[in-house]
Short mmCIF file of C-alpha atoms (C1' of nucleotides) in Angstrom, two decimals:
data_model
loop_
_atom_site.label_atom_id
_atom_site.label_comp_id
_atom_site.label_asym_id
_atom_site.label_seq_id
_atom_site.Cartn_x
_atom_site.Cartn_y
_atom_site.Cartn_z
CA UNK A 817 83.45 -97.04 -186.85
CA UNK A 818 86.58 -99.44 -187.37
CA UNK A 819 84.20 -102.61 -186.45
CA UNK A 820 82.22 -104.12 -189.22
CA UNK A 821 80.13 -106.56 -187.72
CA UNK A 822 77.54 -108.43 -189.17
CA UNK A 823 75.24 -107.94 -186.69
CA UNK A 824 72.29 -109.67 -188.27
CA UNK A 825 72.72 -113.60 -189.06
CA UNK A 826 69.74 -115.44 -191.31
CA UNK A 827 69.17 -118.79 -192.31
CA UNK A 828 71.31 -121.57 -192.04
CA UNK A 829 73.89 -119.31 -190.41
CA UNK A 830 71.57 -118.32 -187.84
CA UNK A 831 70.06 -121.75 -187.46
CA UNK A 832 73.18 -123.56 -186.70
CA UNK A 833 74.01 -121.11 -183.81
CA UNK A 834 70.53 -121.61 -182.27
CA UNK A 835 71.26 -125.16 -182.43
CA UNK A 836 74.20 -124.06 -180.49
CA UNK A 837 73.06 -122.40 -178.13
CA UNK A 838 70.22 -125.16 -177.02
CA UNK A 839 73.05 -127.73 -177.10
CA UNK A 840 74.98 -125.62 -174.58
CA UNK A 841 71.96 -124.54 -172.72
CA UNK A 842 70.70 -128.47 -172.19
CA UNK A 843 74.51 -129.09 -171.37
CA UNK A 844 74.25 -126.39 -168.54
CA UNK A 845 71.04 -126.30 -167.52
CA UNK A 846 69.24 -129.78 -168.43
CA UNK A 847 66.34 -130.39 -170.37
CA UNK A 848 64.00 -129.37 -168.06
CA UNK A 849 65.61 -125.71 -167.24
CA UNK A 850 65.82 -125.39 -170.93
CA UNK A 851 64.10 -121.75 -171.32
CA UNK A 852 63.36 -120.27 -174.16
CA UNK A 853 65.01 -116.53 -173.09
CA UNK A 854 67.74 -118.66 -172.58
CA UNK A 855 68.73 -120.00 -175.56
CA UNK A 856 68.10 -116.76 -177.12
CA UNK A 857 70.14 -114.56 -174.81
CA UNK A 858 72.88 -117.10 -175.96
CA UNK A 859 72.48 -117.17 -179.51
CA UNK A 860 72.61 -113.83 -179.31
CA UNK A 861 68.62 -113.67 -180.97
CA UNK A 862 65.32 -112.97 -179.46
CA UNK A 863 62.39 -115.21 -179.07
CA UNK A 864 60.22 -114.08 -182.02
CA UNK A 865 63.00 -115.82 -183.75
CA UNK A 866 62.77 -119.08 -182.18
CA UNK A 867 59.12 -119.09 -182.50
CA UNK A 868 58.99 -118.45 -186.14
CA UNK A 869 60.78 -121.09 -187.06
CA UNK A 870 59.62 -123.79 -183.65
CA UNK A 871 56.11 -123.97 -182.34
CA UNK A 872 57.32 -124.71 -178.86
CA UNK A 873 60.07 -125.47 -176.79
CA UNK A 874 59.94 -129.40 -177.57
CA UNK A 875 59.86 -129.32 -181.75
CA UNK A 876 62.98 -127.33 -181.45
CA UNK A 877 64.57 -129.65 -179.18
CA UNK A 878 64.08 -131.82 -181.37
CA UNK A 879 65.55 -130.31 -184.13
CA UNK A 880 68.64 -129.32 -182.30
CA UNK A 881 68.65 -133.20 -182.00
CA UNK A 882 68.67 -134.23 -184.74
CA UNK A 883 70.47 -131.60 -186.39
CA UNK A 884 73.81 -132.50 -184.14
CA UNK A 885 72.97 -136.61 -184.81
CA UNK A 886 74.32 -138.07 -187.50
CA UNK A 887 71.72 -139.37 -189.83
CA UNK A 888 74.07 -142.14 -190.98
CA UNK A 889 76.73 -144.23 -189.44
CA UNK A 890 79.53 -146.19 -191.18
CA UNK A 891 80.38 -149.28 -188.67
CA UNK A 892 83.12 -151.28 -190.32
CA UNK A 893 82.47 -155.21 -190.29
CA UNK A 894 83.99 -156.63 -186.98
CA UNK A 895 83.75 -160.27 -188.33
CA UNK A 896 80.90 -161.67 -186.24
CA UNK A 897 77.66 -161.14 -185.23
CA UNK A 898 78.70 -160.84 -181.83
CA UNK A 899 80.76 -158.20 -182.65
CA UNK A 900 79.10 -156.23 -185.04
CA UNK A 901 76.28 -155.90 -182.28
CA UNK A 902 78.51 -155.03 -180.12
CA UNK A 903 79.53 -152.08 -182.05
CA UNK A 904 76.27 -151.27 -182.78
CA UNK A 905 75.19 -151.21 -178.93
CA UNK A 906 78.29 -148.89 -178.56
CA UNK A 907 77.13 -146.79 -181.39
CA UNK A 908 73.56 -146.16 -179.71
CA UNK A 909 75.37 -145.48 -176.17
CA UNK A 910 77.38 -142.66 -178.05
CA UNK A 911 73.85 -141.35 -179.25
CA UNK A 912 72.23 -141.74 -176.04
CA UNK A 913 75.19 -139.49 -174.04
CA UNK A 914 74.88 -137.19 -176.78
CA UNK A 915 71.20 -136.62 -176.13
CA UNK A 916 71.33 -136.84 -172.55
CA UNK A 917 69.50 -138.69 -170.03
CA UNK A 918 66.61 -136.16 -169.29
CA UNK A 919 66.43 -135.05 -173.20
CA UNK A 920 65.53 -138.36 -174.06
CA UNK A 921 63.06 -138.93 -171.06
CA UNK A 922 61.56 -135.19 -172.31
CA UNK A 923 61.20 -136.31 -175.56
CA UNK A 924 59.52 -139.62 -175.03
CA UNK A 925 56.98 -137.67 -173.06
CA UNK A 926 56.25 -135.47 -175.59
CA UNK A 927 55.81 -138.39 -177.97
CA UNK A 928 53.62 -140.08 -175.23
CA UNK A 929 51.48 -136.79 -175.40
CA UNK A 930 51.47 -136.16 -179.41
CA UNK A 931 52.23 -139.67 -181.02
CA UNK A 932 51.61 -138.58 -185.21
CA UNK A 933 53.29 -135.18 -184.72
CA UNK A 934 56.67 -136.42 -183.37
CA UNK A 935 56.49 -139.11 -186.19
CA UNK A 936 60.03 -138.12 -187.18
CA UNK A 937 61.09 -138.08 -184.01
CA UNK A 938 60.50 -141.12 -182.77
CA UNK A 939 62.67 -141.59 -186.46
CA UNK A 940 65.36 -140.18 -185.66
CA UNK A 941 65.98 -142.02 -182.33
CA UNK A 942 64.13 -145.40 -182.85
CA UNK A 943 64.10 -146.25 -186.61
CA UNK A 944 67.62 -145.18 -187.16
CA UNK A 945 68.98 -148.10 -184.53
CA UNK A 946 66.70 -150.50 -185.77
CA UNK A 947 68.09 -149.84 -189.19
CA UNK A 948 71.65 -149.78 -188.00
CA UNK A 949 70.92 -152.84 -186.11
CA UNK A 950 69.43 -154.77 -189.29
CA UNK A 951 72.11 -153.38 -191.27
CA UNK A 952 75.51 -153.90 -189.41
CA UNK A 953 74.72 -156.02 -187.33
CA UNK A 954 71.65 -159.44 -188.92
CA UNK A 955 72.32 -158.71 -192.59
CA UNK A 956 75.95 -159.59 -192.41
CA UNK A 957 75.61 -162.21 -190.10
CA UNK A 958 73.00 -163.93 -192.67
CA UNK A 959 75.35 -163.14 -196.01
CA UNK A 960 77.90 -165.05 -193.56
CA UNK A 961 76.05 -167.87 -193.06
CA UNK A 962 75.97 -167.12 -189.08
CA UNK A 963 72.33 -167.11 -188.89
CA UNK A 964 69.53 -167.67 -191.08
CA UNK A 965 67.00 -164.65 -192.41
CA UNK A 966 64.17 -166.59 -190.34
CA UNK A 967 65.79 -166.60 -187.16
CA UNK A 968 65.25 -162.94 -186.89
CA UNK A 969 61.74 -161.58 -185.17
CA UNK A 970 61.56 -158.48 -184.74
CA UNK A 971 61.20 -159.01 -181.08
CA UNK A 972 65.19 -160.31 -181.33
CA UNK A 973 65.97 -157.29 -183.93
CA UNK A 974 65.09 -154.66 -181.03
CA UNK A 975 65.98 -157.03 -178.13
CA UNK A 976 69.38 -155.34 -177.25
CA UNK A 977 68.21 -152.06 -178.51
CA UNK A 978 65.51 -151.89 -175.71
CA UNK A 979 67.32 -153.67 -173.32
CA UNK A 980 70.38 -150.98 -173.58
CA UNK A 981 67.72 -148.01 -174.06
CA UNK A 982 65.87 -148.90 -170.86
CA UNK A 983 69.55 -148.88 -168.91
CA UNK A 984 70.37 -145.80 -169.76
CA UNK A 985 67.19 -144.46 -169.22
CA UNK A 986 66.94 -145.90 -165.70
CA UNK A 987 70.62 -145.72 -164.09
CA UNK A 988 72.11 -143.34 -166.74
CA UNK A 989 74.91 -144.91 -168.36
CA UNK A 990 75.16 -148.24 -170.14
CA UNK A 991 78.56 -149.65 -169.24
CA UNK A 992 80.62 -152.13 -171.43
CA UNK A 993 80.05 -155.11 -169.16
CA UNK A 994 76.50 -154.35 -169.33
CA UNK A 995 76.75 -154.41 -173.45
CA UNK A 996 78.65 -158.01 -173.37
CA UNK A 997 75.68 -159.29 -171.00
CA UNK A 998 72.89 -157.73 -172.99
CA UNK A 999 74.80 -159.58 -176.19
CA UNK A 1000 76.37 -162.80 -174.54
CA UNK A 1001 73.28 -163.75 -172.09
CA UNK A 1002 70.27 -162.38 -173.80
CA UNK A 1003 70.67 -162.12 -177.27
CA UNK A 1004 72.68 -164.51 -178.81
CA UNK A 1005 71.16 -166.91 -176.48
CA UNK A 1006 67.28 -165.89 -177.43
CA UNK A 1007 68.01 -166.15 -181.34
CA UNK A 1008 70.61 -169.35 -181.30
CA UNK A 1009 67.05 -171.45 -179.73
CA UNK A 1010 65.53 -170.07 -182.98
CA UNK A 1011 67.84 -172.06 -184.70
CA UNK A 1012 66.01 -174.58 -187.31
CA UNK B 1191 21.71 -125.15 -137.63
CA UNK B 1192 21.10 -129.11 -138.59
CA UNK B 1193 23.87 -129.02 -140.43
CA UNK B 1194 26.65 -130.01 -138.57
CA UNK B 1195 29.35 -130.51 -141.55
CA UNK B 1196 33.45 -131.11 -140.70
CA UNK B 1197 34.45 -128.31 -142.57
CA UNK B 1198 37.90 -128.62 -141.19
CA UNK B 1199 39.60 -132.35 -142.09
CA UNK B 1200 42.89 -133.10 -140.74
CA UNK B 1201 45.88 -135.56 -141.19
CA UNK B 1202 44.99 -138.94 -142.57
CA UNK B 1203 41.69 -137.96 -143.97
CA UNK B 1204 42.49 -135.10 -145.53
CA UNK B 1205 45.40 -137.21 -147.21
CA UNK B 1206 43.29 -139.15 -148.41
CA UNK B 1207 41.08 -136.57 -150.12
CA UNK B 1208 44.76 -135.18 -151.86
CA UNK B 1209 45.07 -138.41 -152.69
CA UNK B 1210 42.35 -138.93 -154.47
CA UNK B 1211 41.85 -135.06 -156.03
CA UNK B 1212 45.64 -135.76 -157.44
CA UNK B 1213 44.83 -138.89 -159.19
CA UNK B 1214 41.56 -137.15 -160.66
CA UNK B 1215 43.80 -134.30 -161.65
CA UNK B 1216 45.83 -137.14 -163.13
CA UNK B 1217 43.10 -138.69 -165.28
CA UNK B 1218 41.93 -135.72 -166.14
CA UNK B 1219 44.25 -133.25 -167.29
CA UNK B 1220 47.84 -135.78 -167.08
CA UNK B 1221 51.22 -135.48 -166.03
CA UNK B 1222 51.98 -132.63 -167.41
CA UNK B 1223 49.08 -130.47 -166.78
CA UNK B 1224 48.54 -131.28 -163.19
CA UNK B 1225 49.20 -128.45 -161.18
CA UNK B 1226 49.06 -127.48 -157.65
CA UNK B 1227 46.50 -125.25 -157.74
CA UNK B 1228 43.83 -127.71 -159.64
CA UNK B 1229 44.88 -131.07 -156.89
CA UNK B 1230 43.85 -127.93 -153.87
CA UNK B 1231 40.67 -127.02 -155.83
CA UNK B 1232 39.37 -130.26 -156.48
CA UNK B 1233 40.73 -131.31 -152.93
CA UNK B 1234 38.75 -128.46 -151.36
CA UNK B 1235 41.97 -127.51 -149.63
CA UNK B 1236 44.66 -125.10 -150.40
CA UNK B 1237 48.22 -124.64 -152.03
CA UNK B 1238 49.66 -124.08 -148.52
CA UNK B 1239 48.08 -127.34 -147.26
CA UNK B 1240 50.03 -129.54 -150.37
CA UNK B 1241 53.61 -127.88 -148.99
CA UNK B 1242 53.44 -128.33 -145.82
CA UNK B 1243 53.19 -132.33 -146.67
CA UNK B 1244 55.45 -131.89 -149.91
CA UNK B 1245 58.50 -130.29 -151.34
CA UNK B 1246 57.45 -129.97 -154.66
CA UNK B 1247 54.74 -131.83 -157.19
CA UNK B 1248 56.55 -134.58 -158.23
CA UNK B 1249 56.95 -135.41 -154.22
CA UNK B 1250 53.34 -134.98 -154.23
CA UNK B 1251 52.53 -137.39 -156.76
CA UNK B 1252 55.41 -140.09 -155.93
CA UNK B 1253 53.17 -140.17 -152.95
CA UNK B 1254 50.10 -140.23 -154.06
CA UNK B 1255 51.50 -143.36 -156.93
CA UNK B 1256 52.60 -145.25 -154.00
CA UNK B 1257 49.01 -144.60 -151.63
CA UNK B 1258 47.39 -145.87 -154.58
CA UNK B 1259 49.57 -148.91 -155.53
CA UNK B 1260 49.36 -152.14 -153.44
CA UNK B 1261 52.63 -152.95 -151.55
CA UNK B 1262 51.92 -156.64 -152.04
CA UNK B 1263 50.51 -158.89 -154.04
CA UNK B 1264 49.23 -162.41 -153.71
CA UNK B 1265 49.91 -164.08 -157.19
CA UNK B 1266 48.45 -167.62 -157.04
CA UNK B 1267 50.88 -170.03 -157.92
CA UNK B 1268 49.99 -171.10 -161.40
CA UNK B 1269 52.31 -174.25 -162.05
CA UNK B 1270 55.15 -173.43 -164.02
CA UNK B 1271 57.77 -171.08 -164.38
CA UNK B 1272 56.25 -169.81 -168.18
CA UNK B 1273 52.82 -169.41 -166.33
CA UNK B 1274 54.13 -167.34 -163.36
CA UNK B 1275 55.73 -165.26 -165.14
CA UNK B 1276 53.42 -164.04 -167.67
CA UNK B 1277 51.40 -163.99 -164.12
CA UNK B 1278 53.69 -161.29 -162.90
CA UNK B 1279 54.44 -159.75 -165.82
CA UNK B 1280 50.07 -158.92 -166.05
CA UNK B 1281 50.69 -157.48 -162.34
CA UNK B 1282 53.29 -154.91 -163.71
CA UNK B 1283 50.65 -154.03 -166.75
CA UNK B 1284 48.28 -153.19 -164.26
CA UNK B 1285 50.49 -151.42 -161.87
CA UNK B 1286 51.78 -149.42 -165.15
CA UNK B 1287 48.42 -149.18 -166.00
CA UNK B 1288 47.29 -147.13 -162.77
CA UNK B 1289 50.46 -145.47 -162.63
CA UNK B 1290 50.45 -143.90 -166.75
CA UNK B 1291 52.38 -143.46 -169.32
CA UNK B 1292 53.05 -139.96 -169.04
CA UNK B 1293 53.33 -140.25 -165.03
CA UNK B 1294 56.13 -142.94 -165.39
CA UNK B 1295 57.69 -140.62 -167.46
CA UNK B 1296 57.47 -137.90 -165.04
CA UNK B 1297 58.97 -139.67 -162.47
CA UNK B 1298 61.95 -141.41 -164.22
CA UNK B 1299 62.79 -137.68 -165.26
CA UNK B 1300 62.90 -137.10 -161.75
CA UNK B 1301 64.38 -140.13 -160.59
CA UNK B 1302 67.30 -138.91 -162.86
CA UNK B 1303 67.44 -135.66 -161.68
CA UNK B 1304 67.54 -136.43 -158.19
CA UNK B 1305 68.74 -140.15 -157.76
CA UNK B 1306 69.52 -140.33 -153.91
CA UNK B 1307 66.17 -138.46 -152.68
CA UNK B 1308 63.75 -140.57 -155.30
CA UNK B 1309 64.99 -144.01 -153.93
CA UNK B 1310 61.72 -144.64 -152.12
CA UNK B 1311 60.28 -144.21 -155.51
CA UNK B 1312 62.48 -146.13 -157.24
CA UNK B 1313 61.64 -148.81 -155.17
CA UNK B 1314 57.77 -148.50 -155.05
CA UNK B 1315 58.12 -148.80 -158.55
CA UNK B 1316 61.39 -151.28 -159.85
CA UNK B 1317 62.15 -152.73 -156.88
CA UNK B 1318 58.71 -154.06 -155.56
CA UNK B 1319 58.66 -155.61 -159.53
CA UNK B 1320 62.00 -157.22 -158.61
CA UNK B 1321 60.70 -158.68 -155.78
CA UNK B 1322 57.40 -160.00 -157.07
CA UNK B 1323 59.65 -161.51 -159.98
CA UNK B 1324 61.46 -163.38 -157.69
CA UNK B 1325 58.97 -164.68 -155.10
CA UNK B 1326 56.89 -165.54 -157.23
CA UNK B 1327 58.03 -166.80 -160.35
CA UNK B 1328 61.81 -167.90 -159.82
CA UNK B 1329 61.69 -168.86 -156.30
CA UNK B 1330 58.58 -171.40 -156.79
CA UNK B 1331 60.49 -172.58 -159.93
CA UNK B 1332 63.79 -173.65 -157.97
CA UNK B 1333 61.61 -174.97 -155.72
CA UNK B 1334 59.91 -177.28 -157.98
CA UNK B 1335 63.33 -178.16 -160.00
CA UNK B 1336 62.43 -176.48 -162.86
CA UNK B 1337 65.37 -174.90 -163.00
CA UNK B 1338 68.33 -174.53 -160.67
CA UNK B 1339 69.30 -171.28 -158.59
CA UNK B 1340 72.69 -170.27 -160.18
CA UNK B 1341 70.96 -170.24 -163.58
CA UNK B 1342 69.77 -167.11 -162.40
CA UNK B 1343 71.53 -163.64 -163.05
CA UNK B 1344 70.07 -160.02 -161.90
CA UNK B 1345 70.11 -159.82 -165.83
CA UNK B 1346 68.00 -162.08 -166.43
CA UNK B 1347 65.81 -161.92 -163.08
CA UNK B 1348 64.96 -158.43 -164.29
CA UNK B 1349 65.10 -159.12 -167.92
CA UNK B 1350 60.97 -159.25 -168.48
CA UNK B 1351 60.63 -156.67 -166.46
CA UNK B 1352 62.91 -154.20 -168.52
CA UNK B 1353 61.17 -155.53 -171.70
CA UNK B 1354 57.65 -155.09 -170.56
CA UNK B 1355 58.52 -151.60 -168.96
CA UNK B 1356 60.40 -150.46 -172.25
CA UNK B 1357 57.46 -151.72 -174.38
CA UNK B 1358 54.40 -149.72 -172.22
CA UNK B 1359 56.96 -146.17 -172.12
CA UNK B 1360 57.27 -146.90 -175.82
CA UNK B 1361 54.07 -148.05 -177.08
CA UNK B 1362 51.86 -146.88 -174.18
CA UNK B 1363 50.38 -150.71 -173.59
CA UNK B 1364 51.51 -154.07 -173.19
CA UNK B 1365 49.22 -156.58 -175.04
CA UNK B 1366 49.05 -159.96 -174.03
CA UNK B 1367 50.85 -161.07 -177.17
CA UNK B 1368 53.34 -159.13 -176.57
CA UNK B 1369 53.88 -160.98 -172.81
CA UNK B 1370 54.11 -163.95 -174.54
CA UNK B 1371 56.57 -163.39 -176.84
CA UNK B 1372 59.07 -162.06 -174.00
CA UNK B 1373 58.65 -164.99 -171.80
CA UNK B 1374 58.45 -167.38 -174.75
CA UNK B 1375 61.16 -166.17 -177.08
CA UNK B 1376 63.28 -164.16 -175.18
CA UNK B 1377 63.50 -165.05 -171.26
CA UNK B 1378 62.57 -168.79 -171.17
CA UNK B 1379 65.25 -169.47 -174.16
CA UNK B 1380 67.72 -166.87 -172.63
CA UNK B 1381 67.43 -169.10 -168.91
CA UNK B 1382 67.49 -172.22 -170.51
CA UNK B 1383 71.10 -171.62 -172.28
CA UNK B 1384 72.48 -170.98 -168.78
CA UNK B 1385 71.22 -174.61 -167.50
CA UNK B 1386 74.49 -176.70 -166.60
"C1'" DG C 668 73.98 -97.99 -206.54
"C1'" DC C 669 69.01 -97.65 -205.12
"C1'" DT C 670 64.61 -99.58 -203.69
"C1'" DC C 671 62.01 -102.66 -201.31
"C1'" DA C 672 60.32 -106.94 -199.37
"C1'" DT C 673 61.77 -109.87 -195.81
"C1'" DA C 674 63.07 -111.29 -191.67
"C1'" DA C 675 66.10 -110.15 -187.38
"C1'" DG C 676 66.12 -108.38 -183.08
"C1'" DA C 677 64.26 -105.40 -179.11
"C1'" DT C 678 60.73 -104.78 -176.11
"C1'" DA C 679 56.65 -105.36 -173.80
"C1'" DC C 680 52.71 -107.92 -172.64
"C1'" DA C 681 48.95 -111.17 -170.84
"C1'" DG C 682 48.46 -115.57 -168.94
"C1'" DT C 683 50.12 -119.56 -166.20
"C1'" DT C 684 52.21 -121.75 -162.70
"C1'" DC C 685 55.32 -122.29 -158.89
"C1'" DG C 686 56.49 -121.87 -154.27
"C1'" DT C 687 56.08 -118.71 -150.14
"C1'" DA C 688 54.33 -115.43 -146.72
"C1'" DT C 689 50.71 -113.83 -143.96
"C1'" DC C 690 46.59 -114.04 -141.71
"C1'" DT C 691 42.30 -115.88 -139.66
"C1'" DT C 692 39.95 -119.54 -137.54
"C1'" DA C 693 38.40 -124.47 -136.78
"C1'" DT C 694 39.54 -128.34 -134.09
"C1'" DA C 695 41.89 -131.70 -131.17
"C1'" DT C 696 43.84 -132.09 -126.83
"C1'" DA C 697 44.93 -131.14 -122.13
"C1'" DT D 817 37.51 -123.98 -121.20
"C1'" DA D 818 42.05 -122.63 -122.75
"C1'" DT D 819 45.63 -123.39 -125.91
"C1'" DA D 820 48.61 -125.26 -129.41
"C1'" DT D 821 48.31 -126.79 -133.91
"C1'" DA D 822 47.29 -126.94 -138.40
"C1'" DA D 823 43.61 -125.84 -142.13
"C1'" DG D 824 42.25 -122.83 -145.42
"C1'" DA D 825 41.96 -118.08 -147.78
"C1'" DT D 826 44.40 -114.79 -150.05
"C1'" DA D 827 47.94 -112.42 -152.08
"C1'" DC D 828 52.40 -112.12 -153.81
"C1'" DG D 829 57.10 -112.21 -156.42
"C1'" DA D 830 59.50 -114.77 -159.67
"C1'" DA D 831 59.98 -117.48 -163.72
"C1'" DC D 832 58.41 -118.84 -167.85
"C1'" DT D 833 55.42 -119.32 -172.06
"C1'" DG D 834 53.85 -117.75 -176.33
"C1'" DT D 835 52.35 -113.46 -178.89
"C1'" DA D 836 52.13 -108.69 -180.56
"C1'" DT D 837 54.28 -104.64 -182.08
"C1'" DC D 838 57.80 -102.00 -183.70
"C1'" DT D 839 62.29 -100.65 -185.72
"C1'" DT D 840 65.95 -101.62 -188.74
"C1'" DA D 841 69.61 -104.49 -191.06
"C1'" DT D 842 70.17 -107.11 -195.12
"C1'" DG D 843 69.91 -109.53 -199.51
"C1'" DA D 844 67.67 -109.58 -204.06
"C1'" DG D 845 66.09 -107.34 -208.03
"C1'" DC D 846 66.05 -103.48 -210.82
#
DNA sequence: GCTCATAAGATACAGTTCGTATCTTATATA
DNA sequence: TATATAAGATACGAACTGTATCTTATGAGC
């Protein structure tokens, strides 16, 4: 035989073309069509595999998740606080396409029904835009002198996070002008009468 | 035989009993473990019966959500525009409440799987809030002069709402502190910057 | 280069659930 | 009383889940 294949992938070889193939399979099919033959049949694996590494269909969704989100964002400093959360809004809509509408909806259910297990979870998705939202967006703005540290509740420190989660999750999308509302009608507004 | 029992129910009474076995079903085993063939057992009916009346079990269950929520509600008018809100903003608790986490979940997935057929749920669910928002907390407030009708944007009508909503699919509840921080912090402040 | 433990991949299975088809029969209506 | 309608029982194919069992490729250690 000319053809030297290796026909058996492990580890982290094999892993990232699972991840793969339940990207392309939520891609084609949705979250909810997601089947576990399927991503097999196109990761070229069976589903003993998948099940030794996943208990179920959800704790590998998630992984796939968070295995194709970045864990870290760089967001340059756009000068004002308006900006920055701007950018930071546009950074979470890129996250939020990248999941998917029904993904996300999946996944909150799931957390709904198991809370401590999808600890890191909820993590990945929640606690990563709060974090980029404190970092990029309210620190600089208070080592600038925009706004002071006790301004900031953490009511106002999630405000356009849920606000802009909640959009997408309802109509799907989260357009620009909606962004500039969220920032120039809610936000700023809500934490300039915390002023003093 | 003294027994003379209506073994047979029909239409509107038989709804009924669906009805009510699907929001047993619903307490009892949630969203995602209700399944056809426990709502026809506990309704002493049979699968057959269920889809004749509905496509599928979210159909089903968008029904039986709207038989069980009230269509209207008569929310005293308590004075100011802080005090009718958090007013209406207890209403949606309740409503989300009934309704369930894990059941609001269920539907939204829906929803955004099937926008154009879902729009009667869509507006059992946002659109009655939108409504009750309006009559009852903005309209009596323009009527009394507390503030003035072009202060008002759909953002900011259905601001509350999207917090409160975001906060129970999140967190599962919606404490009364929580009500008060959104009205106090975020949607009174956010109003008031849009006076003149 | 050989041996062997490990894990990949194939296959088959029981158990659920969905949605449908078919049939009998109770009941409202004319 | 006759008849159309719909209830309810039952059974079914299809899809999927999660597991069990088996064979065999592969990397690590000798």
């Amino acid at each position: 035989m000319v053809q030297e294949v290796r026909s058996r992938r492990r580890g982290r070889e094999l892993e990232e073309a699972i991840y793969q193939a339940v990207w392309d399979e939520l891609r084609e099919h949705g979250f909810t069509r997601l089947t576990m033959d399927g991503v097999a049949r196109r990761a070229g694996t069976s589903k003993p595999v998948l099940y030794r590494r996943w208990a179920n269909r959800v704790e590998m969704l998630a992984a796939a998740a968070t295995h194709f989100l970045p864990d870290s964002e760089t967001v340059p400093d756009a000068g004002s606080l308006r900006a920055n959360t701007i950018a930071v809004l546009k950074v979470m809509r890129e996250r939020m396409r990248t999941t998917g509408r029904t993904t996300m909806l999946g996944l909150l259910t799931e957390i709904a029904a198991n809370p401590e297990a999808n600890a890191p979870v909820i993590e990945t998705f929640i606690g990563f835009m709060r974090k980029i939202m404190t970092e990029v967006a309210l620190a600089r703005a208070v080592d600038r002198g925009e706004i002071e540290e006790e301004q900031i509740t953490t009511r106002l420190r999630t405000l356009p996070l849920e606000l802009a989660r909640m959009e997408f999750i309802v109509t799907g999308d989260l357009p620009d002008v909606s962004i500039e509302e969220i920032v120039d009608t809610v936000f700023l507004p809500a934490l300039e009468a915390r002023r003093r």
